[in-house]
XYZ file of C-alpha atoms in Angstrom:
663
model
C -3.592 -9.100 27.634
C -1.157 -10.302 25.082
C -3.709 -10.222 22.579
C -4.670 -6.767 23.228
C -1.314 -5.589 23.226
C -0.632 -7.385 19.895
C -3.589 -5.778 18.423
C -2.683 -2.270 19.411
C 1.015 -2.954 17.931
C -1.042 -4.095 14.586
C -3.015 -0.953 14.932
C 0.178 1.447 15.093
C 1.959 -0.585 12.102
C -1.163 -0.077 9.767
C -1.503 3.362 10.786
C 1.588 4.444 10.261
C 2.057 1.924 6.770
C -1.238 3.834 5.732
C -0.087 7.335 6.284
C 2.950 6.634 3.989
C 0.386 5.401 1.525
C -1.845 8.634 1.827
C 1.433 10.655 1.559
C 2.467 9.330 -1.671
C 0.756 12.043 -3.815
C 2.240 14.640 -1.557
C 6.121 13.430 -1.350
C 6.055 13.234 -5.129
C 5.098 16.903 -5.378
C 7.198 17.989 -2.642
C 10.184 16.674 -3.661
C 9.385 17.040 -7.417
C 9.669 12.947 -8.042
C 8.501 10.657 -10.652
C 5.828 7.974 -9.471
C 8.413 5.244 -9.874
C 10.896 6.769 -7.797
C 8.061 7.561 -5.307
C 7.162 3.782 -5.636
C 10.898 3.051 -4.713
C 10.595 4.790 -1.652
C 7.653 3.245 -0.663
C 9.235 -0.227 -1.418
C 11.904 0.680 0.900
C 9.597 -0.265 3.876
C 9.551 -3.928 2.411
C 13.356 -3.712 1.893
C 13.789 -3.223 5.829
C 11.647 -6.355 6.263
C 13.618 -8.198 3.943
C 16.888 -7.579 5.614
C 15.766 -9.329 8.844
C 12.538 -11.212 8.575
C 13.929 -14.961 7.805
C 16.109 -14.731 11.079
C 13.685 -12.853 13.177
C 10.755 -15.286 12.479
C 13.150 -18.391 12.945
C 15.751 -17.245 15.847
C 12.975 -15.073 17.279
C 10.743 -17.618 18.538
C 13.766 -18.923 20.801
C 13.989 -15.674 22.430
C 11.780 -13.771 24.505
C 9.156 -13.007 21.870
C 7.332 -10.205 23.591
C 10.433 -8.060 24.415
C 11.524 -8.586 20.566
C 8.031 -7.088 19.483
C 8.862 -4.134 22.095
C 12.142 -3.744 20.337
C 10.331 -3.746 16.981
C 7.842 -1.201 18.069
C 10.523 1.205 19.143
C 12.361 1.057 16.021
C 9.282 1.735 14.170
C 8.687 4.966 15.978
C 12.179 5.934 15.291
C 11.663 5.341 11.975
C 8.569 7.251 11.388
C 10.396 10.358 13.220
C 13.190 10.030 10.823
C 10.818 10.062 7.910
C 9.299 13.496 8.986
C 12.865 15.010 9.406
C 13.237 16.431 5.808
C 10.551 18.752 6.522
C 12.587 20.714 9.263
C 15.516 21.120 7.200
C 14.168 22.101 3.743
C 12.879 25.432 2.562
C 9.379 26.756 2.427
C 7.860 24.948 -0.504
C 7.783 27.084 -3.771
C 5.111 25.977 -6.349
C 5.318 26.712 -9.939
C 3.399 29.665 -10.700
C 3.280 32.195 -13.450
C 1.818 35.130 -11.151
C 4.310 35.117 -8.566
C 5.929 38.320 -9.665
C 2.265 39.999 -9.163
C 2.161 38.717 -5.570
C 5.455 39.661 -4.497
C 4.973 43.196 -5.785
C 1.441 43.065 -3.861
C -0.203 44.413 -7.277
C -3.896 43.779 -7.313
C -4.850 45.092 -10.606
C -4.024 46.097 -14.138
C -1.535 43.227 -14.530
C -0.719 41.949 -17.867
C 0.014 38.494 -17.852
C 1.840 38.404 -20.930
C 4.190 40.989 -19.583
C 5.186 39.023 -16.970
C 6.685 36.318 -19.338
C 9.180 38.738 -21.537
C 12.259 36.498 -20.211
C 10.984 33.918 -18.525
C 12.219 31.261 -21.375
C 15.590 32.897 -21.342
C 16.008 32.570 -17.347
C 14.845 29.010 -17.819
C 17.437 28.102 -20.378
C 20.153 29.695 -18.218
C 19.693 27.705 -15.409
C 22.034 24.891 -15.121
C 21.632 21.568 -14.002
C 23.981 22.090 -10.936
C 21.341 24.751 -9.667
C 18.993 21.824 -9.315
C 21.381 19.700 -7.825
C 22.471 22.445 -5.008
C 18.523 22.712 -4.034
C 17.987 21.610 -0.607
C 15.309 19.384 -1.601
C 17.118 17.571 -4.307
C 18.388 14.444 -2.086
C 16.112 14.942 0.869
C 13.970 12.230 -0.116
C 16.770 9.488 0.913
C 15.840 10.346 4.570
C 12.253 9.412 3.733
C 13.584 6.097 2.090
C 16.093 5.349 5.259
C 13.122 6.210 7.649
C 10.582 3.727 5.800
C 13.435 1.087 5.515
C 13.726 1.245 9.560
C 10.119 1.324 10.060
C 10.008 -1.878 8.028
C 12.833 -3.368 10.158
C 10.771 -2.781 13.311
C 7.794 -4.095 11.993
C 9.138 -7.581 11.253
C 8.817 -9.364 14.347
C 5.196 -8.285 15.006
C 3.174 -10.557 12.585
C 5.439 -13.960 12.895
C 6.144 -13.925 16.587
C 2.764 -12.463 17.604
C 0.774 -14.986 15.706
C 2.842 -17.824 16.415
C 2.672 -16.949 20.094
C -1.103 -16.989 20.071
C -1.108 -20.306 18.250
C 1.182 -21.909 20.988
C -0.765 -20.752 24.020
C -4.893 -20.310 22.678
C -6.976 -22.980 22.315
C -7.039 -24.470 18.633
C -10.547 -23.887 17.755
C -10.239 -20.369 19.389
C -7.081 -19.216 16.958
C -8.952 -18.349 13.974
C -11.289 -15.856 16.214
C -8.411 -14.476 17.887
C -6.579 -14.062 14.281
C -10.011 -12.309 13.140
C -10.012 -10.188 16.197
C -6.424 -8.949 15.458
C -6.813 -8.268 12.168
C -10.268 -6.371 12.536
C -8.598 -4.012 15.139
C -5.637 -3.961 13.088
C -8.081 -2.759 10.195
C -8.800 0.427 12.376
C -5.127 1.386 11.826
C -5.695 1.859 8.027
C -9.014 3.528 8.476
C -7.574 6.091 10.905
C -4.430 6.495 8.804
C -6.250 7.569 5.889
C -8.577 9.994 7.895
C -5.336 11.383 9.254
C -3.702 11.675 5.583
C -7.053 13.268 4.736
C -6.810 15.822 7.581
C -3.168 16.527 6.749
C -3.486 16.580 3.010
C -6.029 19.613 4.041
C -3.392 21.603 5.731
C -0.990 23.509 3.729
C 2.689 21.934 3.650
C 4.030 25.065 5.728
C 1.037 26.130 7.398
C 1.722 28.270 10.324
C 4.712 29.695 8.654
C 3.557 31.113 5.723
C 0.905 33.965 4.812
C -1.972 31.531 3.507
C -3.498 34.437 1.853
C -0.869 34.679 -0.487
C -1.360 30.933 -1.824
C -2.672 30.981 -5.230
C -3.516 27.257 -5.086
C -6.124 24.980 -3.737
C -6.369 21.472 -2.363
C -7.847 20.690 -5.747
C -4.692 21.923 -7.407
C -2.141 19.360 -8.716
C 0.319 21.308 -7.351
C -0.887 21.411 -3.946
C 1.162 19.976 -0.949
C -0.531 18.867 2.349
C 1.130 18.671 5.637
C 2.547 15.062 5.062
C 4.840 15.255 7.599
C 2.356 15.736 10.560
C 1.100 12.392 10.331
C 4.428 10.687 10.575
C 5.267 12.353 13.616
C 1.710 11.309 15.364
C 2.429 7.567 14.075
C 5.726 7.598 15.459
C 4.414 8.644 19.116
C 1.711 5.739 18.765
C 4.137 3.056 17.729
C 6.376 4.280 20.835
C 3.068 3.476 23.128
C 2.590 0.244 21.510
C 5.924 -0.802 22.455
C 5.602 -0.265 26.409
C 3.164 -3.232 26.979
C 5.104 -5.748 25.552
C 8.108 -4.757 28.039
C 6.068 -6.566 30.946
C 4.849 -9.785 29.287
C 6.140 -13.097 30.035
C 8.123 -15.331 27.872
C 5.795 -18.052 27.880
C 2.027 -18.661 29.195
C 0.217 -21.851 30.339
C -0.865 -24.053 27.618
C -4.487 -24.937 27.391
C -5.392 -28.534 28.311
C -5.910 -29.346 24.642
C -2.288 -28.934 23.737
C -1.411 -32.088 25.867
C -1.685 -33.799 22.376
C 1.485 -32.293 21.367
C 3.062 -32.628 24.655
C 2.417 -36.337 24.571
C 3.650 -36.797 21.368
C 6.735 -34.787 22.266
C 7.551 -37.025 25.034
C 7.032 -40.388 23.387
C 9.462 -38.750 20.699
C 11.996 -38.151 23.606
C 11.452 -41.892 24.862
C 11.479 -43.761 21.536
C 14.135 -41.568 19.724
C 17.137 -43.520 20.613
C 19.110 -42.607 17.304
C 18.130 -39.245 18.010
C 19.726 -39.523 21.468
C 22.872 -41.273 20.222
C 23.693 -38.474 17.993
C 22.922 -35.771 20.485
C 23.561 -37.294 23.921
C 23.415 -34.224 26.265
C 21.231 -31.743 23.866
C 22.541 -28.666 26.020
C 19.884 -25.926 26.424
C 22.147 -22.939 24.898
C 22.088 -24.396 21.214
C 25.186 -23.496 19.410
C 24.826 -21.261 16.271
C 26.203 -23.888 13.636
C 23.359 -26.317 15.035
C 20.767 -23.883 14.869
C 21.927 -22.749 11.019
C 21.982 -26.149 10.259
C 18.419 -26.947 11.927
C 17.369 -23.936 9.929
C 18.481 -25.234 6.522
C 16.705 -28.724 7.072
C 13.680 -26.683 8.194
C 13.631 -24.290 5.009
C 14.311 -27.434 2.636
C 11.271 -29.159 4.302
C 8.927 -26.395 3.900
C 9.779 -25.413 0.177
C 9.507 -29.147 -0.862
C 6.051 -28.972 0.388
C 4.035 -28.667 -2.991
C 0.902 -27.779 -1.194
C 2.746 -24.759 0.662
C 4.768 -23.671 -2.402
C 1.726 -23.498 -4.746
C 0.121 -21.343 -2.027
C 2.915 -19.150 -1.841
C 3.036 -18.497 -5.852
C -0.788 -18.061 -5.869
C -0.488 -15.515 -2.955
C 2.452 -13.909 -4.493
C 0.354 -12.514 -7.815
C -2.624 -11.605 -5.223
C -0.324 -9.521 -3.467
C 1.860 -7.947 -6.369
C -1.947 -6.975 -7.734
C -3.067 -5.723 -4.261
C -0.031 -3.631 -3.322
C 0.307 -1.867 -6.666
C -3.273 -1.089 -6.786
C -3.223 0.356 -3.318
C -0.077 2.403 -3.502
C -1.721 4.489 -6.331
C -5.512 4.182 -5.200
C -5.725 7.750 -3.764
C -3.926 9.200 -6.889
C -6.282 7.279 -9.195
C -9.166 8.994 -7.700
C -7.552 12.227 -7.900
C -6.636 11.899 -11.821
C -9.579 9.770 -12.818
C -12.492 11.435 -10.921
C -11.081 14.915 -10.304
C -11.061 14.391 -6.347
C -8.636 16.240 -3.951
C -6.275 14.138 -2.191
C -7.816 15.058 1.098
C -11.192 13.783 -0.026
C -9.491 10.804 -1.757
C -7.847 9.465 1.529
C -10.962 10.504 3.510
C -13.187 8.429 1.144
C -10.750 5.313 1.343
C -10.828 5.347 5.231
C -14.482 6.002 5.747
C -16.003 3.540 2.776
C -13.543 1.225 1.572
C -11.875 -0.113 4.786
C -14.728 -0.548 7.457
C -16.356 -3.332 5.217
C -12.914 -4.986 4.683
C -12.575 -5.089 8.639
C -16.178 -6.458 8.838
C -15.452 -9.172 6.260
C -12.101 -10.260 7.825
C -14.143 -10.567 11.341
C -16.779 -12.134 9.739
C -14.885 -14.671 8.009
C -13.306 -15.639 11.416
C -16.776 -16.551 12.976
C -17.942 -18.285 9.758
C -14.697 -20.453 10.055
C -15.442 -21.193 13.865
C -19.208 -21.878 13.540
C -18.965 -24.379 10.692
C -15.614 -25.610 11.961
C -13.900 -25.580 8.675
C -10.982 -27.557 8.035
C -8.253 -26.872 5.623
C -10.260 -28.021 2.669
C -13.402 -26.059 3.518
C -11.253 -22.974 4.531
C -9.593 -23.276 1.205
C -12.701 -23.508 -1.102
C -14.409 -20.590 1.063
C -11.308 -18.207 0.752
C -10.603 -19.046 -3.134
C -14.405 -18.602 -4.237
C -14.600 -15.292 -2.225
C -11.399 -13.901 -3.621
C -12.491 -15.165 -7.327
C -16.142 -12.984 -6.783
C -14.147 -9.942 -5.716
C -11.868 -10.293 -8.576
C -14.830 -10.406 -11.060
C -16.429 -7.416 -9.486
C -13.326 -5.305 -9.892
C -13.374 -5.770 -13.566
C -16.572 -3.533 -13.402
C -14.292 -0.528 -12.667
C -12.995 -0.404 -16.396
C -16.665 0.719 -17.372
C -16.991 3.478 -14.814
C -14.179 5.802 -15.638
C -14.275 9.316 -16.601
C -12.750 11.113 -19.749
C -9.605 13.247 -19.925
C -9.783 16.825 -18.628
C -10.270 19.361 -21.248
C -6.953 21.179 -21.460
C -6.233 23.557 -24.344
C -3.134 22.761 -26.552
C -2.865 19.386 -24.532
C -6.055 17.383 -24.990
C -7.959 19.630 -27.122
C -7.468 22.437 -29.579
C -8.057 26.124 -28.507
C -11.309 25.926 -30.422
C -12.218 22.970 -28.688
C -11.803 20.213 -30.977
C -10.073 16.979 -29.627
C -6.264 16.747 -30.848
C -3.944 13.066 -31.269
C -2.278 12.103 -28.030
C 1.214 13.502 -28.749
C 0.300 16.280 -30.660
C 0.649 19.284 -28.067
C 0.001 22.519 -29.751
C 0.699 25.094 -26.737
C 0.654 28.161 -29.149
C -2.115 29.299 -31.162
C -2.994 32.408 -32.946
C -4.715 33.818 -30.047
C -1.691 33.886 -27.837
C 0.957 34.507 -30.282
C 1.703 38.088 -29.618
C 2.612 36.545 -25.665
C 6.016 35.246 -24.932
C 4.609 32.441 -22.769
C 6.756 29.865 -20.689
C 5.361 26.463 -22.013
C 7.119 24.215 -19.413
C 5.278 26.129 -16.258
C 2.136 24.549 -14.979
C -0.418 27.341 -13.558
C -3.746 26.147 -14.806
C -6.759 28.366 -15.182
C -10.415 27.840 -16.055
C -12.101 29.821 -18.436
C -15.932 30.600 -18.573
C -16.195 28.340 -21.774
C -15.070 25.240 -19.780
C -11.822 24.917 -21.118
C -8.632 24.698 -18.971
C -5.682 26.653 -20.087
C -2.044 25.653 -19.165
C -1.509 29.522 -17.767
C -3.193 32.623 -17.911
C -0.472 33.957 -20.428
C -1.540 30.918 -22.852
C -5.047 31.842 -22.427
C -4.086 35.278 -24.146
C -5.243 37.622 -20.900
C -3.994 41.008 -20.564
C -5.394 42.053 -17.359
C -5.940 40.826 -14.042
C -8.106 41.677 -10.768
C -7.940 40.182 -7.530
C -5.172 38.449 -5.020
C -4.125 35.168 -4.162
C -7.015 32.554 -4.779
C -9.404 34.940 -5.790
C -7.544 36.315 -8.867
C -9.684 36.892 -11.976
C -7.820 37.292 -15.437
C -10.192 39.274 -17.905
C -9.796 40.264 -21.583
C -8.538 36.501 -22.739
C -8.354 36.280 -26.310
C -8.093 32.516 -26.338
C -11.610 32.359 -25.281
C -12.852 34.188 -28.256
C -11.350 31.623 -30.567
C -13.946 29.069 -29.332
C -16.362 29.405 -32.265
C -19.173 27.985 -29.877
C -18.694 30.837 -27.078
C -19.841 33.939 -26.924
C -19.786 34.682 -23.307
C -17.201 36.534 -20.663
C -13.817 36.330 -21.898
C -12.425 35.662 -18.095
C -10.309 32.767 -16.482
C -10.187 32.022 -12.862
C -7.192 30.177 -11.092
C -7.425 26.158 -11.399
C -8.547 23.329 -13.640
C -12.161 23.298 -14.578
C -13.766 20.585 -12.619
C -15.089 17.128 -14.174
C -18.504 16.698 -15.765
C -21.540 15.912 -13.482
C -21.450 12.180 -15.588
C -18.005 11.781 -14.008
C -19.745 12.577 -10.560
C -21.914 9.739 -11.035
C -19.292 7.448 -12.024
C -17.546 7.857 -8.903
C -20.338 6.697 -6.942
C -20.612 3.695 -8.912
C -16.749 3.234 -8.512
C -17.515 3.707 -4.773
C -20.136 1.090 -4.532
C -17.853 -1.411 -6.417
C -15.012 -0.885 -4.311
C -17.051 -1.356 -1.067
C -18.813 -4.733 -2.292
C -15.603 -6.359 -3.558
C -13.457 -5.318 -0.796
C -16.191 -7.311 1.554
C -16.135 -10.249 -0.496
C -12.261 -10.482 -0.691
C -11.917 -9.728 3.092
C -14.488 -12.275 3.740
C -11.923 -15.184 2.705
C -9.079 -13.327 4.173
C -9.090 -15.155 7.771
C -9.596 -18.846 6.285
C -6.765 -18.315 3.689
C -4.393 -17.047 6.406
C -5.079 -20.196 8.555
C -4.113 -22.232 5.563
C -0.455 -21.747 6.008
C -0.742 -23.033 9.734
C -3.092 -26.247 8.667
C -0.616 -27.531 6.090
C 2.721 -27.283 7.825
C 4.261 -29.013 11.074
C 3.532 -27.254 14.136
C 6.808 -26.448 15.085
C 7.792 -24.833 11.450
C 4.712 -22.543 11.659
C 6.875 -19.450 12.678
C 9.047 -20.360 9.873
C 6.249 -20.686 7.444
C 4.638 -17.428 8.239
C 8.075 -15.751 8.055
C 9.289 -17.167 4.679
C 5.736 -16.337 3.504
C 5.952 -12.622 4.423
C 9.677 -12.655 3.181
C 8.434 -13.640 -0.236
C 5.524 -11.364 -0.460
C 8.047 -8.357 0.639
C 10.825 -9.289 -1.578
C 9.005 -10.092 -5.016
C 5.612 -8.096 -4.384
C 6.302 -5.181 -1.924
C 9.210 -4.050 -3.248
C 9.217 -4.321 -7.135
C 5.178 -3.593 -7.572
C 5.083 -0.185 -6.667
C 7.973 0.642 -8.806
C 6.678 -0.983 -11.988
C 3.173 0.208 -11.374
C 4.572 3.898 -10.869
C 7.005 3.446 -14.083
C 3.620 2.649 -16.324
C 1.741 5.193 -14.834
C 4.553 7.947 -15.701
C 4.149 6.957 -19.226
C 0.505 8.084 -19.503
C 1.738 11.535 -18.011
C 0.455 14.323 -20.724
C 2.164 17.586 -18.760
C 5.163 17.373 -16.561
C 5.812 20.108 -14.081
C 9.051 22.055 -14.036
C 11.279 22.871 -10.867
C 12.567 26.083 -10.102
C 15.751 25.600 -12.119
C 13.905 24.246 -15.209
C 14.415 20.536 -14.838
C 11.628 18.154 -15.135
C 9.343 17.934 -11.805
C 6.092 15.968 -11.060
C 3.655 15.046 -13.422
C 0.705 17.586 -13.291
C -1.387 15.932 -15.798
C -2.273 12.495 -16.914
C -4.288 10.837 -19.898
C -7.271 9.646 -17.588
C -8.085 6.771 -20.153
C -4.381 5.364 -20.424
C -4.053 5.860 -16.675
C -7.267 3.622 -16.375
C -6.342 1.069 -18.622
C -2.919 0.881 -17.125
C -3.497 0.824 -13.572
C -6.579 -1.573 -13.523
C -5.141 -3.688 -16.558
C -2.106 -4.582 -14.680
C -3.636 -5.273 -11.568
C -6.405 -7.869 -13.444
C -3.555 -9.157 -15.229
C -1.510 -9.851 -12.038
C -4.514 -11.555 -10.574
C -6.007 -13.651 -13.249
C -3.573 -16.307 -13.541
C -3.544 -16.838 -9.461
C -6.928 -18.485 -9.666
C -5.294 -21.045 -12.043
C -2.705 -21.968 -9.287
C -5.838 -21.900 -6.687
C -7.202 -24.969 -8.672
C -3.913 -27.000 -8.514
C -3.430 -25.902 -4.834
C -6.828 -27.588 -4.155
C -6.038 -30.548 -6.052
C -2.744 -31.118 -4.036
C -4.611 -30.499 -1.016
C -7.310 -32.709 -1.477
C -5.413 -35.561 -2.681
C -3.074 -35.344 0.237
C -6.067 -35.627 2.838
C -7.884 -38.270 1.035
C -4.738 -40.181 0.916
C -3.820 -39.838 4.635
C -7.605 -40.209 5.860
C -9.814 -42.760 4.159
C -12.318 -42.554 6.868
C -15.587 -40.467 6.194
C -15.910 -36.967 7.468
C -19.351 -36.121 6.698
C -20.530 -35.398 10.445
C -23.075 -32.700 9.546
C -20.860 -30.989 7.057
C -18.203 -30.960 9.871
C -14.542 -31.131 8.632
C -12.276 -31.877 11.529
C -9.822 -34.017 9.501
C -7.296 -31.276 9.035
C -7.550 -29.826 12.359
C -6.385 -33.143 14.079
C -4.118 -34.088 11.173
C -0.751 -33.095 12.820
C -1.631 -35.262 15.796
C -2.471 -38.205 13.901
C 0.591 -38.040 11.856
C 2.445 -37.622 15.112
C 1.575 -40.498 16.640
C 1.818 -42.727 13.679
C 4.891 -41.815 12.649
C 6.430 -41.396 15.675
C 5.605 -44.808 16.486
C 7.613 -45.904 13.634
C 10.485 -44.110 14.963
C 11.204 -42.055 12.149
C 11.399 -38.136 12.403
C 12.040 -37.470 8.793
C 8.892 -39.569 7.396
C 6.636 -37.610 10.322
C 7.758 -34.262 9.040
C 7.322 -35.185 5.221
C 3.755 -36.647 5.755
C 2.755 -33.907 8.082
C 4.216 -31.023 5.734
């Protein structure tokens, strides 16, 4: 029952976390934020964890663990609801467009785009900075940050207390399978999260409140914002339901018979520890805070002085930094690199990338049980699978697409490439039009070129209304020497080439295979933490591990990934008052090298640390056990190591020596 409840809580926390990841692009556009700020908002979840995780992991183990987890799930639900709140207090979404005058006048023909822009630049110049600051949406993103932080606080007790509870009351050989089941069921959370994110991204942000016929943008447009708030409401309800079962579960369960070794050694220590009894004759049950803090400091010191644990920690830190930065901006990368919509990107991640990962995690647990892997075998398997996945991900560099062909930004008006920073918005073909250059309202010409706006395409008339609006007599299409067809443009960017579509298929295949390989070693890698620390320090070891991952990977990684991605922006959008908004167009090549290159640079050195970890590990267990362990490939020594250490060191009557050798 506890495993079922914990699995559902894993599902709910993964679902809520994935909804945030899938909504990053939507939030960026809705609140006109740069990627670095959105990365900071995403990292606020880890900040919430950071505030309480060390104490929850250590002191929570001494409390009623199921009820502590229940409180955490209720807090997660509250955080999700707070995140969705800004939508209900903001006005309707006003995307930047140059055709709003025509739409509001309800005119459907004979509109000259040039005439709509006679005073645009003057109006934008007159808008002051204070006008931007007075907009309702200016600081509303702070509520999203606070809600995400609250969700992080609520998620804190689930993993360390839940895993330690399982490890305490389950048979030792069953723990890897239980952990694998837990993570496999938890993997459905991201899968459904991305699918839900895909559904929400298809719906317009103000669905039900505005006339969708008057909307001139489609989900493929870089200004489109989906119903990002809806996913958080659903996630909040599911987190609330996940809390209920834990309210009725007991504080402890009957230990399996195999755990009697620990009890025997504990009673042996109680009988023989005369020195300890002299120091603490009464041993009262309600321990004093000062004693608990001293005990906490001693335990922390023992864990951090463990060379194996510390090396594994550093190795995991580099891996997690790469993974978190990569996952945060993965939907955005698929949009910008391959021309996919936010909805389709989320759908494909949920449908193709995550199921192989879930299968890999489960199979990893089964393989570990079948071959009875000890810590050395688990380490070999985990790091070899991870390295294979790393080599496969390097293939992503060779399946990228070229830049969008945008007149005045990536190519000239006659279709020839132009240098990176030499933007030439105006040309002879649109010199008679006084166009706003800071407004992004792209149109696609029949010649395959994308123009920043119908005005800059030199169009003089328009027909239609909403998404079906078509502009005619566009003088800039005639500037293309190789074009002799219609001089018309339609709303939206031109799609990427067929060659790019094929490269996207290759990208997806590489993702599936590398994700499966990486996940295959996931469960063995997770079990390493338990097998190289003292049994009573397991909860603290997992808590400290998670704390370091949150603090040094989860918080900064989305920020510096986002800051570098911002550097590749070619065209920034503008807010209604003229200030800079969210990025509308990126340099595809620069984005690819920054995004994939940073991820590869972080992961690379981790494998060097893995070699050192393996050396420390092998030396430790070879020194401690000189007896041969070749029993048909069976490697049980690490599994029984704790008991052997206990009996030897306890007979010697030295608790410190026991801790140092077993750690």
